[in-house]
Amino acid sequence: MSTTEPQTTGSDSSRTGEPLLVVKNLKKYFPIKKGILIDRTVDYVKAVDDVSFEIYPGKTLGLVGESGSGKSTTGYCVLELLKPTSGSVRFLGEELTTMKKEDLRRMRREMQIVFQDPYASLNPRMTVGNIVGEPLLVHKVGDRARRRKTVEELLEVVGFNPDFVNRYPHEFSGGQRQRIGIARALALNPRLIVCDEPVSALDVSIQAQILNLLKDLQAEFGLAYLFVAHDLAVVRTMSDDIAVMNKGKIVEAGPSEEVYSNPKDEYTKALLAAVPVPDPHRMRERKEERRKHKHALAESL
């Protein structure tokens, strides 16, 4: 499948209006340097290599692949947390890669991120109330009393007790911390949220709670998600469309059920064959499938 043009996945009937996000020919190369006194670039790690996709309002694109495939780097480049080497990122019709610092800061109100690690992504020296309210403070939204009320409302929305606003992150479980992170991401009422493996560090039972919360929030607020994960079962649950990444490239993309039921690329087939199933007979079939596609996973290393 060619990745030089944005992939319009899903049926036309599910698309209304213009896409919210259009990523075209996105590249992010990290230089490999050698030398003692004078560093010289000898090669590049092509973390993201000519990636293109679209996300429509209220829809979820699942970006799936093994560790090191470039999923998270793609998300960071979309948000301009990492500066792309080349390519185009258009959000709400505006080009982000050439945007001035002040304009980009304004645009960040419309796009936020939920990080993978709920332990490392929250400042341990800040209270829950200050963490969730920080985006409001940075963007000068409301006075102190209004921000406090907004924080309490946000915590209620994500199923977190607002009475705990004066407590610190270390007093809560991983699932509770991730709810705090989600509340922070919602503070500015964004249109797009990049979910960077938001449940991979959580227990299975807690994963289900967070995924259901994200889906409920999407239905309530019309959010669009770029959902980054390596767990194919999680991506299938969350996504309208799926893009499979390998070695920095999108090797297959399409509607979620189509990719799962009829994968075209050998790498996608190998990933699907690696997913465990509770049926012993089906598991034996999966083992046979893994043997057939073992070379595809080996080549990705």
C-alpha positions as a Python dict, from the first residue, in 0.01 Angstrom:
ca = {
    (1, 'M'): (0, 0, 0),
    (2, 'S'): (134, 340, -93),
    (3, 'T'): (179, 586, 193),
    (4, 'T'): (270, 887, -16),
    (5, 'E'): (-89, 1020, -6),
    (6, 'P'): (-318, 1051, 297),
    (7, 'Q'): (-522, 735, 346),
    (8, 'T'): (-897, 794, 354),
    (9, 'T'): (-1011, 495, 555),
    (10, 'G'): (-1364, 384, 624),
    (11, 'S'): (-1680, 437, 424),
    (12, 'D'): (-1769, 777, 281),
    (13, 'S'): (-2097, 775, 472),
    (14, 'S'): (-1906, 790, 802),
    (15, 'R'): (-1720, 1108, 696),
    (16, 'T'): (-1880, 1447, 735),
    (17, 'G'): (-1708, 1763, 619),
    (18, 'E'): (-1334, 1814, 609),
    (19, 'P'): (-1082, 1603, 801),
    (20, 'L'): (-970, 1746, 1134),
    (21, 'L'): (-609, 1632, 1088),
    (22, 'V'): (-423, 1563, 765),
    (23, 'V'): (-70, 1422, 789),
    (24, 'K'): (119, 1391, 462),
    (25, 'N'): (466, 1248, 392),
    (26, 'L'): (571, 1293, 755),
    (27, 'K'): (934, 1209, 833),
    (28, 'K'): (1139, 1219, 1150),
    (29, 'Y'): (1504, 1117, 1127),
    (30, 'F'): (1742, 1109, 1423),
    (31, 'P'): (2111, 1153, 1333),
    (32, 'I'): (2371, 894, 1434),
    (33, 'K'): (2689, 1077, 1523),
    (34, 'K'): (3047, 958, 1565),
    (35, 'G'): (3367, 1130, 1661),
    (36, 'I'): (3563, 1233, 1970),
    (37, 'L'): (3651, 1597, 1921),
    (38, 'I'): (3424, 1671, 1626),
    (39, 'D'): (3090, 1500, 1588),
    (40, 'R'): (2993, 1399, 1239),
    (41, 'T'): (2669, 1244, 1120),
    (42, 'V'): (2731, 899, 976),
    (43, 'D'): (2371, 781, 935),
    (44, 'Y'): (2012, 837, 1041),
    (45, 'V'): (1754, 640, 1238),
    (46, 'K'): (1437, 673, 1032),
    (47, 'A'): (1188, 667, 1318),
    (48, 'V'): (904, 797, 1098),
    (49, 'D'): (949, 756, 725),
    (50, 'D'): (693, 901, 481),
    (51, 'V'): (375, 852, 689),
    (52, 'S'): (37, 986, 571),
    (53, 'F'): (-310, 961, 722),
    (54, 'E'): (-628, 1156, 803),
    (55, 'I'): (-849, 1179, 1111),
    (56, 'Y'): (-1206, 1308, 1094),
    (57, 'P'): (-1395, 1483, 1378),
    (58, 'G'): (-1529, 1239, 1637),
    (59, 'K'): (-1333, 945, 1490),
    (60, 'T'): (-1046, 733, 1618),
    (61, 'L'): (-743, 621, 1421),
    (62, 'G'): (-556, 339, 1589),
    (63, 'L'): (-182, 342, 1523),
    (64, 'V'): (-50, -4, 1599),
    (65, 'G'): (286, -178, 1577),
    (66, 'E'): (570, -325, 1779),
    (67, 'S'): (790, -125, 2014),
    (68, 'G'): (1026, 88, 1807),
    (69, 'S'): (799, 101, 1502),
    (70, 'G'): (761, 481, 1525),
    (71, 'K'): (408, 506, 1668),
    (72, 'S'): (477, 741, 1959),
    (73, 'T'): (721, 950, 1757),
    (74, 'T'): (446, 1003, 1500),
    (75, 'G'): (213, 1128, 1773),
    (76, 'Y'): (476, 1364, 1911),
    (77, 'C'): (543, 1503, 1563),
    (78, 'V'): (173, 1563, 1507),
    (79, 'L'): (163, 1773, 1825),
    (80, 'E'): (497, 1938, 1735),
    (81, 'L'): (649, 1809, 2058),
    (82, 'L'): (915, 1679, 1820),
    (83, 'K'): (997, 1884, 1514),
    (84, 'P'): (946, 1674, 1199),
    (85, 'T'): (1237, 1638, 958),
    (86, 'S'): (997, 1701, 671),
    (87, 'G'): (636, 1658, 569),
    (88, 'S'): (306, 1831, 636),
    (89, 'V'): (79, 1832, 942),
    (90, 'R'): (-244, 2026, 882),
    (91, 'F'): (-482, 2067, 1174),
    (92, 'L'): (-808, 2262, 1139),
    (93, 'G'): (-682, 2363, 795),
    (94, 'E'): (-362, 2522, 928),
    (95, 'E'): (-6, 2399, 871),
    (96, 'L'): (160, 2325, 1206),
    (97, 'T'): (515, 2255, 1088),
    (98, 'T'): (575, 2616, 978),
    (99, 'M'): (359, 2786, 1241),
    (100, 'K'): (509, 3056, 1461),
    (101, 'K'): (563, 2979, 1828),
    (102, 'E'): (282, 3208, 1949),
    (103, 'D'): (33, 3066, 1699),
    (104, 'L'): (132, 2710, 1784),
    (105, 'R'): (76, 2778, 2151),
    (106, 'R'): (-274, 2904, 2067),
    (107, 'M'): (-338, 2592, 1859),
    (108, 'R'): (-238, 2366, 2147),
    (109, 'R'): (-569, 2447, 2312),
    (110, 'E'): (-729, 2230, 2045),
    (111, 'M'): (-493, 1929, 2071),
    (112, 'Q'): (-375, 1751, 2382),
    (113, 'I'): (-206, 1426, 2484),
    (114, 'V'): (-257, 1147, 2737),
    (115, 'F'): (82, 995, 2815),
    (116, 'Q'): (167, 628, 2856),
    (117, 'D'): (304, 633, 3209),
    (118, 'P'): (58, 770, 3467),
    (119, 'Y'): (338, 772, 3726),
    (120, 'A'): (596, 975, 3533),
    (121, 'S'): (355, 1212, 3354),
    (122, 'L'): (225, 1381, 3672),
    (123, 'N'): (441, 1624, 3869),
    (124, 'P'): (481, 1469, 4218),
    (125, 'R'): (521, 1816, 4375),
    (126, 'M'): (185, 1940, 4248),
    (127, 'T'): (-159, 1865, 4388),
    (128, 'V'): (-427, 1705, 4174),
    (129, 'G'): (-607, 2038, 4150),
    (130, 'N'): (-297, 2220, 4030),
    (131, 'I'): (-214, 1947, 3776),
    (132, 'V'): (-558, 1950, 3616),
    (133, 'G'): (-583, 2329, 3636),
    (134, 'E'): (-238, 2401, 3493),
    (135, 'P'): (-354, 2421, 3126),
    (136, 'L'): (-620, 2674, 3231),
    (137, 'L'): (-358, 2880, 3412),
    (138, 'V'): (-109, 2868, 3124),
    (139, 'H'): (-370, 2979, 2873),
    (140, 'K'): (-518, 3236, 3114),
    (141, 'V'): (-867, 3086, 3118),
    (142, 'G'): (-1091, 3224, 3394),
    (143, 'D'): (-1005, 3355, 3739),
    (144, 'R'): (-889, 3144, 4032),
    (145, 'A'): (-1240, 3061, 4155),
    (146, 'R'): (-1360, 2967, 3808),
    (147, 'R'): (-1055, 2747, 3746),
    (148, 'R'): (-1116, 2568, 4075),
    (149, 'K'): (-1477, 2497, 3980),
    (150, 'T'): (-1373, 2378, 3633),
    (151, 'V'): (-1117, 2141, 3784),
    (152, 'E'): (-1380, 1987, 4011),
    (153, 'E'): (-1617, 1945, 3717),
    (154, 'L'): (-1346, 1781, 3506),
    (155, 'L'): (-1261, 1535, 3784),
    (156, 'E'): (-1627, 1441, 3814),
    (157, 'V'): (-1647, 1385, 3437),
    (158, 'V'): (-1360, 1131, 3448),
    (159, 'G'): (-1498, 953, 3755),
    (160, 'F'): (-1252, 1095, 4008),
    (161, 'N'): (-1361, 1226, 4349),
    (162, 'P'): (-1326, 1608, 4337),
    (163, 'D'): (-1277, 1613, 4714),
    (164, 'F'): (-921, 1491, 4649),
    (165, 'V'): (-804, 1807, 4468),
    (166, 'N'): (-552, 1886, 4744),
    (167, 'R'): (-390, 1543, 4743),
    (168, 'Y'): (-73, 1442, 4557),
    (169, 'P'): (-27, 1185, 4276),
    (170, 'H'): (162, 933, 4492),
    (171, 'E'): (-152, 881, 4700),
    (172, 'F'): (-340, 720, 4409),
    (173, 'S'): (-334, 402, 4203),
    (174, 'G'): (-225, 384, 3840),
    (175, 'G'): (-582, 391, 3713),
    (176, 'Q'): (-669, 692, 3928),
    (177, 'R'): (-356, 874, 3808),
    (178, 'Q'): (-448, 811, 3447),
    (179, 'R'): (-791, 961, 3515),
    (180, 'I'): (-612, 1271, 3642),
    (181, 'G'): (-407, 1278, 3320),
    (182, 'I'): (-725, 1248, 3111),
    (183, 'A'): (-890, 1530, 3307),
    (184, 'R'): (-587, 1749, 3238),
    (185, 'A'): (-609, 1669, 2866),
    (186, 'L'): (-978, 1769, 2865),
    (187, 'A'): (-924, 2097, 3053),
    (188, 'L'): (-910, 2319, 2741),
    (189, 'N'): (-1192, 2136, 2560),
    (190, 'P'): (-969, 2010, 2275),
    (191, 'R'): (-1085, 1859, 1948),
    (192, 'L'): (-801, 1606, 1916),
    (193, 'I'): (-632, 1395, 2183),
    (194, 'V'): (-326, 1183, 2114),
    (195, 'C'): (-350, 877, 2340),
    (196, 'D'): (4, 741, 2368),
    (197, 'E'): (-50, 384, 2494),
    (198, 'P'): (-270, 514, 2777),
    (199, 'V'): (-347, 172, 2929),
    (200, 'S'): (-28, -29, 2870),
    (201, 'A'): (102, 37, 3225),
    (202, 'L'): (-229, -59, 3391),
    (203, 'D'): (-384, -386, 3512),
    (204, 'V'): (-626, -554, 3272),
    (205, 'S'): (-936, -471, 3479),
    (206, 'I'): (-829, -106, 3505),
    (207, 'Q'): (-753, -98, 3131),
    (208, 'A'): (-1118, -175, 3055),
    (209, 'Q'): (-1235, 109, 3282),
    (210, 'I'): (-1006, 364, 3115),
    (211, 'L'): (-1099, 249, 2763),
    (212, 'N'): (-1469, 272, 2843),
    (213, 'L'): (-1411, 619, 2989),
    (214, 'L'): (-1232, 734, 2672),
    (215, 'K'): (-1516, 604, 2454),
    (216, 'D'): (-1779, 772, 2673),
    (217, 'L'): (-1588, 1102, 2659),
    (218, 'Q'): (-1563, 1076, 2282),
    (219, 'A'): (-1938, 1024, 2252),
    (220, 'E'): (-2012, 1311, 2491),
    (221, 'F'): (-1768, 1571, 2358),
    (222, 'G'): (-1716, 1463, 1997),
    (223, 'L'): (-1342, 1408, 2047),
    (224, 'A'): (-1109, 1272, 1781),
    (225, 'Y'): (-836, 1034, 1896),
    (226, 'L'): (-503, 929, 1755),
    (227, 'F'): (-480, 610, 1959),
    (228, 'V'): (-128, 469, 1980),
    (229, 'A'): (-91, 113, 2110),
    (230, 'H'): (85, -217, 2055),
    (231, 'D'): (-206, -426, 2187),
    (232, 'L'): (-419, -521, 1888),
    (233, 'A'): (-719, -613, 2102),
    (234, 'V'): (-717, -267, 2262),
    (235, 'V'): (-685, -93, 1925),
    (236, 'R'): (-972, -294, 1780),
    (237, 'T'): (-1195, -195, 2073),
    (238, 'M'): (-1119, 177, 2035),
    (239, 'S'): (-1068, 246, 1666),
    (240, 'D'): (-1282, 326, 1366),
    (241, 'D'): (-976, 293, 1141),
    (242, 'I'): (-640, 127, 1190),
    (243, 'A'): (-294, 199, 1051),
    (244, 'V'): (-24, -64, 1105),
    (245, 'M'): (331, 69, 1140),
    (246, 'N'): (656, -119, 1083),
    (247, 'K'): (1004, 35, 1065),
    (248, 'G'): (864, 386, 1058),
    (249, 'K'): (623, 322, 770),
    (250, 'I'): (250, 251, 748),
    (251, 'V'): (231, -91, 584),
    (252, 'E'): (-148, -129, 595),
    (253, 'A'): (-446, 93, 672),
    (254, 'G'): (-823, 63, 657),
    (255, 'P'): (-1143, 30, 859),
    (256, 'S'): (-1088, -158, 1183),
    (257, 'E'): (-1294, -468, 1109),
    (258, 'E'): (-1158, -495, 756),
    (259, 'V'): (-796, -492, 872),
    (260, 'Y'): (-869, -753, 1138),
    (261, 'S'): (-1084, -983, 928),
    (262, 'N'): (-890, -958, 603),
    (263, 'P'): (-531, -836, 656),
    (264, 'K'): (-326, -789, 340),
    (265, 'D'): (28, -729, 463),
    (266, 'E'): (244, -1014, 598),
    (267, 'Y'): (347, -805, 899),
    (268, 'T'): (-17, -738, 991),
    (269, 'K'): (-94, -1109, 964),
    (270, 'A'): (200, -1188, 1191),
    (271, 'L'): (82, -937, 1453),
    (272, 'L'): (-271, -1077, 1448),
    (273, 'A'): (-140, -1433, 1480),
    (274, 'A'): (51, -1328, 1794),
    (275, 'V'): (-268, -1222, 1977),
    (276, 'P'): (-366, -1488, 2237),
    (277, 'V'): (-722, -1628, 2232),
    (278, 'P'): (-907, -1821, 2507),
    (279, 'D'): (-1001, -2112, 2277),
    (280, 'P'): (-735, -2392, 2290),
    (281, 'H'): (-823, -2516, 1939),
    (282, 'R'): (-803, -2165, 1796),
    (283, 'M'): (-479, -2111, 1985),
    (284, 'R'): (-323, -2410, 1809),
    (285, 'E'): (-431, -2261, 1477),
    (286, 'R'): (-272, -1931, 1580),
    (287, 'K'): (57, -2110, 1653),
    (288, 'E'): (55, -2251, 1302),
    (289, 'E'): (-14, -1905, 1163),
    (290, 'R'): (274, -1763, 1368),
    (291, 'R'): (512, -2018, 1220),
    (292, 'K'): (403, -1918, 870),
    (293, 'H'): (454, -1546, 933),
    (294, 'K'): (752, -1568, 1169),
    (295, 'H'): (983, -1417, 905),
    (296, 'A'): (772, -1100, 887),
    (297, 'L'): (825, -1027, 1257),
    (298, 'A'): (1191, -1127, 1239),
    (299, 'E'): (1253, -885, 952),
    (300, 'S'): (1108, -598, 1158),
    (301, 'L'): (1374, -633, 1428),
}
